[in-house]
Amino acid sequence: MRRGYEYVAFDYDSQGGDMAHRETVVAIKTNSPKTPDTNLSRASGLQLERVGEWIFAFEARRLVSRTKMVSVIDEVINLLEYAKGFSQNA
């Protein structure tokens, strides 16, 4: 739990051919925002995708060390809180 949000973080490895890559994914359980894609998330470099009640956040080909994980989780939470203010998420 962080700031009232349940989360998990893991490294994803595509393990596939020439385009194989690894990246750290942060998944946060939340019902809002309904549509997490905002100009702010694009500007931050993070991609946000909703799957059921989870929002998955990642930056393509970026691995996050354990020492920096808390700041990345806080960044994702801040983006989600900001996105709640958009009309499509009301």
A tleap script that builds the chain and sets N, CA, C and O, in Angstrom:
source leaprc.protein.ff14SB
mol = sequence {
  NMET ARG ARG GLY TYR GLU TYR VAL ALA PHE
  ASP TYR ASP SER GLN GLY GLY ASP MET ALA
  HIE ARG GLU THR VAL VAL ALA ILE LYS THR
  ASN SER PRO LYS THR PRO ASP THR ASN LEU
  SER ARG ALA SER GLY LEU GLN LEU GLU ARG
  VAL GLY GLU TRP ILE PHE ALA PHE GLU ALA
  ARG ARG LEU VAL SER ARG THR LYS MET VAL
  SER VAL ILE ASP GLU VAL ILE ASN LEU LEU
  GLU TYR ALA LYS GLY PHE SER GLN ASN CALA
}
set mol.1.N position { 0.843 -1.186 0.000 }
set mol.1.CA position { 0.000 0.000 0.000 }
set mol.1.C position { 0.882 1.240 0.000 }
set mol.1.O position { 1.914 1.301 0.668 }
set mol.2.N position { 0.445 2.208 -0.760 }
set mol.2.CA position { 1.139 3.503 -0.786 }
set mol.2.C position { 0.085 4.572 -0.975 }
set mol.2.O position { -0.661 4.549 -1.954 }
set mol.3.N position { 0.017 5.520 -0.031 }
set mol.3.CA position { -0.932 6.633 -0.099 }
set mol.3.C position { -2.363 6.144 -0.329 }
set mol.3.O position { -3.139 6.790 -1.034 }
set mol.4.N position { -2.705 5.009 0.266 }
set mol.4.CA position { -4.053 4.478 0.167 }
set mol.4.C position { -4.331 3.639 -1.065 }
set mol.4.O position { -5.461 3.193 -1.261 }
set mol.5.N position { -3.329 3.414 -1.897 }
set mol.5.CA position { -3.488 2.614 -3.117 }
set mol.5.C position { -2.760 1.279 -2.968 }
set mol.5.O position { -1.620 1.221 -2.508 }
set mol.6.N position { -3.444 0.213 -3.368 }
set mol.6.CA position { -2.803 -1.099 -3.435 }
set mol.6.C position { -2.015 -1.147 -4.744 }
set mol.6.O position { -2.526 -0.732 -5.784 }
set mol.7.N position { -0.791 -1.641 -4.707 }
set mol.7.CA position { 0.019 -1.685 -5.927 }
set mol.7.C position { 0.916 -2.909 -5.935 }
set mol.7.O position { 1.188 -3.520 -4.901 }
set mol.8.N position { 1.364 -3.245 -7.128 }
set mol.8.CA position { 2.418 -4.236 -7.321 }
set mol.8.C position { 3.370 -3.668 -8.365 }
set mol.8.O position { 2.966 -2.884 -9.223 }
set mol.9.N position { 4.615 -4.063 -8.288 }
set mol.9.CA position { 5.614 -3.639 -9.271 }
set mol.9.C position { 6.415 -4.863 -9.682 }
set mol.9.O position { 6.757 -5.710 -8.857 }
set mol.10.N position { 6.706 -4.937 -10.969 }
set mol.10.CA position { 7.462 -6.083 -11.473 }
set mol.10.C position { 8.193 -5.689 -12.745 }
set mol.10.O position { 7.830 -4.717 -13.408 }
set mol.11.N position { 9.222 -6.450 -13.077 }
set mol.11.CA position { 9.944 -6.262 -14.335 }
set mol.11.C position { 9.366 -7.225 -15.357 }
set mol.11.O position { 9.262 -8.426 -15.111 }
set mol.12.N position { 8.998 -6.686 -16.494 }
set mol.12.CA position { 8.452 -7.478 -17.593 }
set mol.12.C position { 9.565 -7.713 -18.606 }
set mol.12.O position { 10.284 -6.782 -18.967 }
set mol.13.N position { 9.710 -8.954 -19.065 }
set mol.13.CA position { 10.721 -9.308 -20.056 }
set mol.13.C position { 9.999 -9.968 -21.226 }
set mol.13.O position { 9.429 -11.048 -21.077 }
set mol.14.N position { 10.022 -9.319 -22.392 }
set mol.14.CA position { 9.293 -9.847 -23.554 }
set mol.14.C position { 9.927 -11.119 -24.107 }
set mol.14.O position { 9.244 -11.910 -24.758 }
set mol.15.N position { 11.201 -11.329 -23.865 }
set mol.15.CA position { 11.933 -12.538 -24.270 }
set mol.15.C position { 11.664 -12.956 -25.707 }
set mol.15.O position { 11.655 -14.150 -26.007 }
set mol.16.N position { 11.448 -12.021 -26.581 }
set mol.16.CA position { 11.094 -12.419 -27.936 }
set mol.16.C position { 11.962 -11.822 -29.017 }
set mol.16.O position { 11.863 -10.629 -29.305 }
set mol.17.N position { 12.805 -12.627 -29.617 }
set mol.17.CA position { 13.560 -12.288 -30.822 }
set mol.17.C position { 14.354 -11.004 -30.766 }
set mol.17.O position { 14.868 -10.600 -29.723 }
set mol.18.N position { 14.438 -10.367 -31.944 }
set mol.18.CA position { 15.251 -9.161 -32.105 }
set mol.18.C position { 14.713 -7.974 -31.320 }
set mol.18.O position { 15.474 -7.079 -30.953 }
set mol.19.N position { 13.431 -7.958 -31.061 }
set mol.19.CA position { 12.813 -6.812 -30.387 }
set mol.19.C position { 12.635 -7.050 -28.885 }
set mol.19.O position { 11.887 -6.319 -28.236 }
set mol.20.N position { 13.297 -8.042 -28.331 }
set mol.20.CA position { 13.177 -8.341 -26.902 }
set mol.20.C position { 13.586 -7.130 -26.075 }
set mol.20.O position { 14.545 -6.430 -26.401 }
set mol.21.N position { 12.849 -6.899 -25.010 }
set mol.21.CA position { 13.176 -5.790 -24.122 }
set mol.21.C position { 12.619 -6.072 -22.731 }
set mol.21.O position { 11.785 -6.958 -22.542 }
set mol.22.N position { 13.102 -5.295 -21.762 }
set mol.22.CA position { 12.646 -5.393 -20.382 }
set mol.22.C position { 12.211 -4.011 -19.932 }
set mol.22.O position { 12.770 -2.997 -20.350 }
set mol.23.N position { 11.191 -3.992 -19.063 }
set mol.23.CA position { 10.757 -2.732 -18.490 }
set mol.23.C position { 10.073 -3.000 -17.156 }
set mol.23.O position { 9.528 -4.081 -16.929 }
set mol.24.N position { 10.108 -2.017 -16.290 }
set mol.24.CA position { 9.437 -2.123 -15.003 }
set mol.24.C position { 8.005 -1.642 -15.162 }
set mol.24.O position { 7.748 -0.603 -15.769 }
set mol.25.N position { 7.071 -2.416 -14.606 }
set mol.25.CA position { 5.650 -2.086 -14.669 }
set mol.25.C position { 5.152 -1.884 -13.243 }
set mol.25.O position { 5.444 -2.683 -12.354 }
set mol.26.N position { 4.391 -0.799 -13.034 }
set mol.26.CA position { 3.730 -0.550 -11.761 }
set mol.26.C position { 2.242 -0.687 -12.013 }
set mol.26.O position { 1.696 -0.001 -12.878 }
set mol.27.N position { 1.573 -1.566 -11.268 }
set mol.27.CA position { 0.127 -1.750 -11.390 }
set mol.27.C position { -0.519 -1.239 -10.120 }
set mol.27.O position { -0.143 -1.630 -9.015 }
set mol.28.N position { -1.509 -0.349 -10.290 }
set mol.28.CA position { -2.198 0.250 -9.150 }
set mol.28.C position { -3.680 -0.062 -9.258 }
set mol.28.O position { -4.296 0.143 -10.304 }
set mol.29.N position { -4.244 -0.557 -8.169 }
set mol.29.CA position { -5.667 -0.916 -8.150 }
set mol.29.C position { -6.492 0.328 -7.833 }
set mol.29.O position { -6.357 0.920 -6.762 }
set mol.30.N position { -7.352 0.718 -8.784 }
set mol.30.CA position { -8.199 1.891 -8.607 }
set mol.30.C position { -9.327 1.874 -9.618 }
set mol.30.O position { -9.147 1.402 -10.740 }
set mol.31.N position { -10.482 2.382 -9.237 }
set mol.31.CA position { -11.608 2.472 -10.163 }
set mol.31.C position { -11.611 3.786 -10.927 }
set mol.31.O position { -12.303 3.913 -11.938 }
set mol.32.N position { -10.861 4.746 -10.468 }
set mol.32.CA position { -10.828 6.047 -11.119 }
set mol.32.C position { -9.373 6.444 -11.291 }
set mol.32.O position { -8.577 6.211 -10.381 }
set mol.33.N position { -9.000 7.015 -12.381 }
set mol.33.CA position { -9.831 7.475 -13.487 }
set mol.33.C position { -10.217 6.329 -14.420 }
set mol.33.O position { -9.524 5.317 -14.513 }
set mol.34.N position { -11.348 6.519 -15.109 }
set mol.34.CA position { -11.817 5.512 -16.058 }
set mol.34.C position { -10.904 5.443 -17.274 }
set mol.34.O position { -10.599 4.360 -17.773 }
set mol.35.N position { -10.468 6.614 -17.747 }
set mol.35.CA position { -9.559 6.703 -18.884 }
set mol.35.C position { -8.278 7.372 -18.396 }
set mol.35.O position { -8.250 8.596 -18.264 }
set mol.36.N position { -7.221 6.616 -18.123 }
set mol.36.CA position { -6.042 7.196 -17.484 }
set mol.36.C position { -5.124 7.984 -18.407 }
set mol.36.O position { -4.194 8.631 -17.924 }
set mol.37.N position { -5.352 7.953 -19.731 }
set mol.37.CA position { -4.444 8.611 -20.663 }
set mol.37.C position { -4.646 10.121 -20.637 }
set mol.37.O position { -5.722 10.606 -20.987 }
set mol.38.N position { -3.637 10.860 -20.231 }
set mol.38.CA position { -3.707 12.313 -20.186 }
set mol.38.C position { -2.473 12.892 -20.854 }
set mol.38.O position { -1.471 12.201 -21.037 }
set mol.39.N position { -2.552 14.164 -21.216 }
set mol.39.CA position { -1.384 14.842 -21.781 }
set mol.39.C position { -0.229 14.787 -20.796 }
set mol.39.O position { 0.930 14.678 -21.196 }
set mol.40.N position { -0.540 14.862 -19.515 }
set mol.40.CA position { 0.506 14.835 -18.497 }
set mol.40.C position { 1.244 13.508 -18.502 }
set mol.40.O position { 2.466 13.480 -18.363 }
set mol.41.N position { 0.507 12.391 -18.661 }
set mol.41.CA position { 1.190 11.095 -18.664 }
set mol.41.C position { 2.060 10.960 -19.902 }
set mol.41.O position { 3.152 10.397 -19.829 }
set mol.42.N position { 1.595 11.467 -21.038 }
set mol.42.CA position { 2.428 11.416 -22.252 }
set mol.42.C position { 3.674 12.272 -22.081 }
set mol.42.O position { 4.754 11.890 -22.530 }
set mol.43.N position { 3.533 13.423 -21.437 }
set mol.43.CA position { 4.681 14.302 -21.219 }
set mol.43.C position { 5.692 13.670 -20.270 }
set mol.43.O position { 6.894 13.906 -20.392 }
set mol.44.N position { 5.205 12.863 -19.319 }
set mol.44.CA position { 6.111 12.239 -18.355 }
set mol.44.C position { 6.867 11.065 -18.961 }
set mol.44.O position { 7.884 10.632 -18.420 }
set mol.45.N position { 6.371 10.545 -20.089 }
set mol.45.CA position { 6.990 9.383 -20.706 }
set mol.45.C position { 6.355 8.081 -20.273 }
set mol.45.O position { 6.664 7.029 -20.831 }
set mol.46.N position { 5.472 8.131 -19.287 }
set mol.46.CA position { 4.794 6.930 -18.807 }
set mol.46.C position { 3.607 6.590 -19.701 }
set mol.46.O position { 2.896 7.478 -20.171 }
set mol.47.N position { 3.404 5.316 -19.927 }
set mol.47.CA position { 2.211 4.843 -20.617 }
set mol.47.C position { 1.301 4.248 -19.556 }
set mol.47.O position { 1.740 3.453 -18.725 }
set mol.48.N position { 0.030 4.636 -19.587 }
set mol.48.CA position { -0.944 4.147 -18.625 }
set mol.48.C position { -2.006 3.363 -19.366 }
set mol.48.O position { -2.568 3.842 -20.351 }
set mol.49.N position { -2.283 2.150 -18.892 }
set mol.49.CA position { -3.294 1.303 -19.516 }
set mol.49.C position { -4.159 0.674 -18.446 }
set mol.49.O position { -3.655 0.173 -17.441 }
set mol.50.N position { -5.470 0.702 -18.665 }
set mol.50.CA position { -6.398 0.094 -17.707 }
set mol.50.C position { -6.694 -1.338 -18.127 }
set mol.50.O position { -6.947 -1.613 -19.300 }
set mol.51.N position { -6.661 -2.255 -17.145 }
set mol.51.CA position { -7.074 -3.642 -17.322 }
set mol.51.C position { -7.937 -3.969 -16.106 }
set mol.51.O position { -7.420 -4.178 -15.009 }
set mol.52.N position { -9.254 -4.012 -16.305 }
set mol.52.CA position { -10.161 -4.240 -15.187 }
set mol.52.C position { -10.046 -3.129 -14.173 }
set mol.52.O position { -10.172 -1.951 -14.509 }
set mol.53.N position { -9.806 -3.504 -12.931 }
set mol.53.CA position { -9.691 -2.494 -11.880 }
set mol.53.C position { -8.240 -2.061 -11.626 }
set mol.53.O position { -7.961 -1.367 -10.648 }
set mol.54.N position { -7.337 -2.463 -12.492 }
set mol.54.CA position { -5.919 -2.114 -12.363 }
set mol.54.C position { -5.485 -1.171 -13.472 }
set mol.54.O position { -5.933 -1.290 -14.612 }
set mol.55.N position { -4.611 -0.236 -13.130 }
set mol.55.CA position { -3.957 0.609 -14.126 }
set mol.55.C position { -2.484 0.225 -14.118 }
set mol.55.O position { -1.816 0.245 -13.084 }
set mol.56.N position { -1.998 -0.126 -15.312 }
set mol.56.CA position { -0.597 -0.496 -15.492 }
set mol.56.C position { 0.148 0.705 -16.045 }
set mol.56.O position { -0.268 1.300 -17.039 }
set mol.57.N position { 1.240 1.055 -15.405 }
set mol.57.CA position { 2.059 2.186 -15.824 }
set mol.57.C position { 3.476 1.705 -16.092 }
set mol.57.O position { 4.057 0.955 -15.308 }
set mol.58.N position { 4.020 2.157 -17.223 }
set mol.58.CA position { 5.384 1.776 -17.568 }
set mol.58.C position { 5.954 2.774 -18.567 }
set mol.58.O position { 5.218 3.484 -19.252 }
set mol.59.N position { 7.245 2.810 -18.631 }
set mol.59.CA position { 7.963 3.572 -19.643 }
set mol.59.C position { 8.721 2.546 -20.468 }
set mol.59.O position { 9.505 1.761 -19.934 }
set mol.60.N position { 8.484 2.558 -21.769 }
set mol.60.CA position { 9.071 1.545 -22.645 }
set mol.60.C position { 10.576 1.432 -22.428 }
set mol.60.O position { 11.304 2.425 -22.446 }
set mol.61.N position { 11.019 0.199 -22.223 }
set mol.61.CA position { 12.426 -0.151 -22.087 }
set mol.61.C position { 13.134 0.496 -20.884 }
set mol.61.O position { 14.356 0.647 -20.893 }
set mol.62.N position { 12.375 0.871 -19.863 }
set mol.62.CA position { 12.985 1.472 -18.670 }
set mol.62.C position { 12.852 0.525 -17.484 }
set mol.62.O position { 11.747 0.142 -17.099 }
set mol.63.N position { 13.976 0.159 -16.919 }
set mol.63.CA position { 14.004 -0.614 -15.681 }
set mol.63.C position { 14.219 0.355 -14.521 }
set mol.63.O position { 15.043 1.266 -14.606 }
set mol.64.N position { 13.485 0.153 -13.455 }
set mol.64.CA position { 13.571 1.028 -12.289 }
set mol.64.C position { 14.204 0.247 -11.148 }
set mol.64.O position { 13.778 -0.865 -10.834 }
set mol.65.N position { 15.218 0.828 -10.535 }
set mol.65.CA position { 15.880 0.170 -9.409 }
set mol.65.C position { 14.994 0.267 -8.167 }
set mol.65.O position { 14.112 1.122 -8.080 }
set mol.66.N position { 15.246 -0.622 -7.214 }
set mol.66.CA position { 14.470 -0.615 -5.968 }
set mol.66.C position { 14.583 0.721 -5.244 }
set mol.66.O position { 13.624 1.169 -4.615 }
set mol.67.N position { 15.733 1.350 -5.327 }
set mol.67.CA position { 15.935 2.619 -4.614 }
set mol.67.C position { 15.102 3.752 -5.207 }
set mol.67.O position { 14.832 4.736 -4.518 }
set mol.68.N position { 14.694 3.636 -6.458 }
set mol.68.CA position { 13.909 4.685 -7.107 }
set mol.68.C position { 12.430 4.321 -7.255 }
set mol.68.O position { 11.643 5.113 -7.774 }
set mol.69.N position { 12.057 3.126 -6.802 }
set mol.69.CA position { 10.694 2.639 -7.008 }
set mol.69.C position { 9.645 3.524 -6.336 }
set mol.69.O position { 8.604 3.794 -6.934 }
set mol.70.N position { 9.892 3.975 -5.124 }
set mol.70.CA position { 8.911 4.786 -4.409 }
set mol.70.C position { 8.609 6.071 -5.172 }
set mol.70.O position { 7.454 6.491 -5.233 }
set mol.71.N position { 9.617 6.698 -5.750 }
set mol.71.CA position { 9.371 7.940 -6.488 }
set mol.71.C position { 8.576 7.669 -7.763 }
set mol.71.O position { 7.772 8.512 -8.160 }
set mol.72.N position { 8.768 6.543 -8.408 }
set mol.72.CA position { 7.998 6.193 -9.600 }
set mol.72.C position { 6.547 5.916 -9.218 }
set mol.72.O position { 5.626 6.355 -9.908 }
set mol.73.N position { 6.345 5.194 -8.127 }
set mol.73.CA position { 4.981 4.915 -7.661 }
set mol.73.C position { 4.272 6.220 -7.323 }
set mol.73.O position { 3.105 6.397 -7.673 }
set mol.74.N position { 4.964 7.139 -6.644 }
set mol.74.CA position { 4.367 8.439 -6.332 }
set mol.74.C position { 4.033 9.214 -7.606 }
set mol.74.O position { 3.003 9.886 -7.662 }
set mol.75.N position { 4.877 9.132 -8.616 }
set mol.75.CA position { 4.609 9.805 -9.886 }
set mol.75.C position { 3.336 9.257 -10.533 }
set mol.75.O position { 2.514 10.024 -11.033 }
set mol.76.N position { 3.175 7.941 -10.523 }
set mol.76.CA position { 1.983 7.322 -11.096 }
set mol.76.C position { 0.742 7.747 -10.312 }
set mol.76.O position { -0.272 8.106 -10.910 }
set mol.77.N position { 0.813 7.711 -8.993 }
set mol.77.CA position { -0.322 8.116 -8.164 }
set mol.77.C position { -0.684 9.572 -8.431 }
set mol.77.O position { -1.864 9.907 -8.538 }
set mol.78.N position { 0.312 10.431 -8.538 }
set mol.78.CA position { 0.049 11.841 -8.837 }
set mol.78.C position { -0.661 11.996 -10.176 }
set mol.78.O position { -1.582 12.805 -10.292 }
set mol.79.N position { -0.253 11.241 -11.183 }
set mol.79.CA position { -0.915 11.291 -12.490 }
set mol.79.C position { -2.361 10.821 -12.387 }
set mol.79.O position { -3.252 11.421 -12.988 }
set mol.80.N position { -2.599 9.758 -11.635 }
set mol.80.CA position { -3.963 9.246 -11.478 }
set mol.80.C position { -4.848 10.255 -10.744 }
set mol.80.O position { -6.000 10.462 -11.126 }
set mol.81.N position { -4.322 10.871 -9.709 }
set mol.81.CA position { -5.075 11.885 -8.973 }
set mol.81.C position { -5.397 13.076 -9.883 }
set mol.81.O position { -6.511 13.599 -9.854 }
set mol.82.N position { -4.433 13.495 -10.677 }
set mol.82.CA position { -4.634 14.605 -11.604 }
set mol.82.C position { -5.702 14.250 -12.646 }
set mol.82.O position { -6.548 15.083 -12.972 }
set mol.83.N position { -5.667 13.026 -13.167 }
set mol.83.CA position { -6.599 12.612 -14.206 }
set mol.83.C position { -8.038 12.525 -13.703 }
set mol.83.O position { -8.972 12.618 -14.500 }
set mol.84.N position { -8.230 12.350 -12.408 }
set mol.84.CA position { -9.590 12.296 -11.857 }
set mol.84.C position { -10.362 13.588 -12.134 }
set mol.84.O position { -11.592 13.574 -12.156 }
set mol.85.N position { -9.664 14.692 -12.344 }
set mol.85.CA position { -10.307 15.979 -12.578 }
set mol.85.C position { -10.832 16.175 -13.986 }
set mol.85.O position { -11.526 17.160 -14.239 }
set mol.86.N position { -10.529 15.276 -14.916 }
set mol.86.CA position { -11.010 15.424 -16.284 }
set mol.86.C position { -12.447 14.933 -16.409 }
set mol.86.O position { -12.833 13.963 -15.756 }
set mol.87.N position { -13.237 15.597 -17.243 }
set mol.87.CA position { -14.666 15.305 -17.358 }
set mol.87.C position { -14.948 13.851 -17.733 }
set mol.87.O position { -15.926 13.282 -17.247 }
set mol.88.N position { -14.127 13.233 -18.579 }
set mol.88.CA position { -14.370 11.846 -18.976 }
set mol.88.C position { -14.201 10.873 -17.823 }
set mol.88.O position { -14.605 9.715 -17.930 }
set mol.89.N position { -13.619 11.317 -16.732 }
set mol.89.CA position { -13.395 10.440 -15.584 }
set mol.89.C position { -14.347 10.723 -14.423 }
set mol.89.O position { -14.247 10.092 -13.370 }
set mol.90.N position { -15.261 11.660 -14.609 }
set mol.90.CA position { -16.210 12.022 -13.536 }
set mol.90.C position { -17.319 10.999 -13.435 }
set mol.90.O position { -18.207 11.133 -12.594 }
savepdb mol mol.pdb
quit
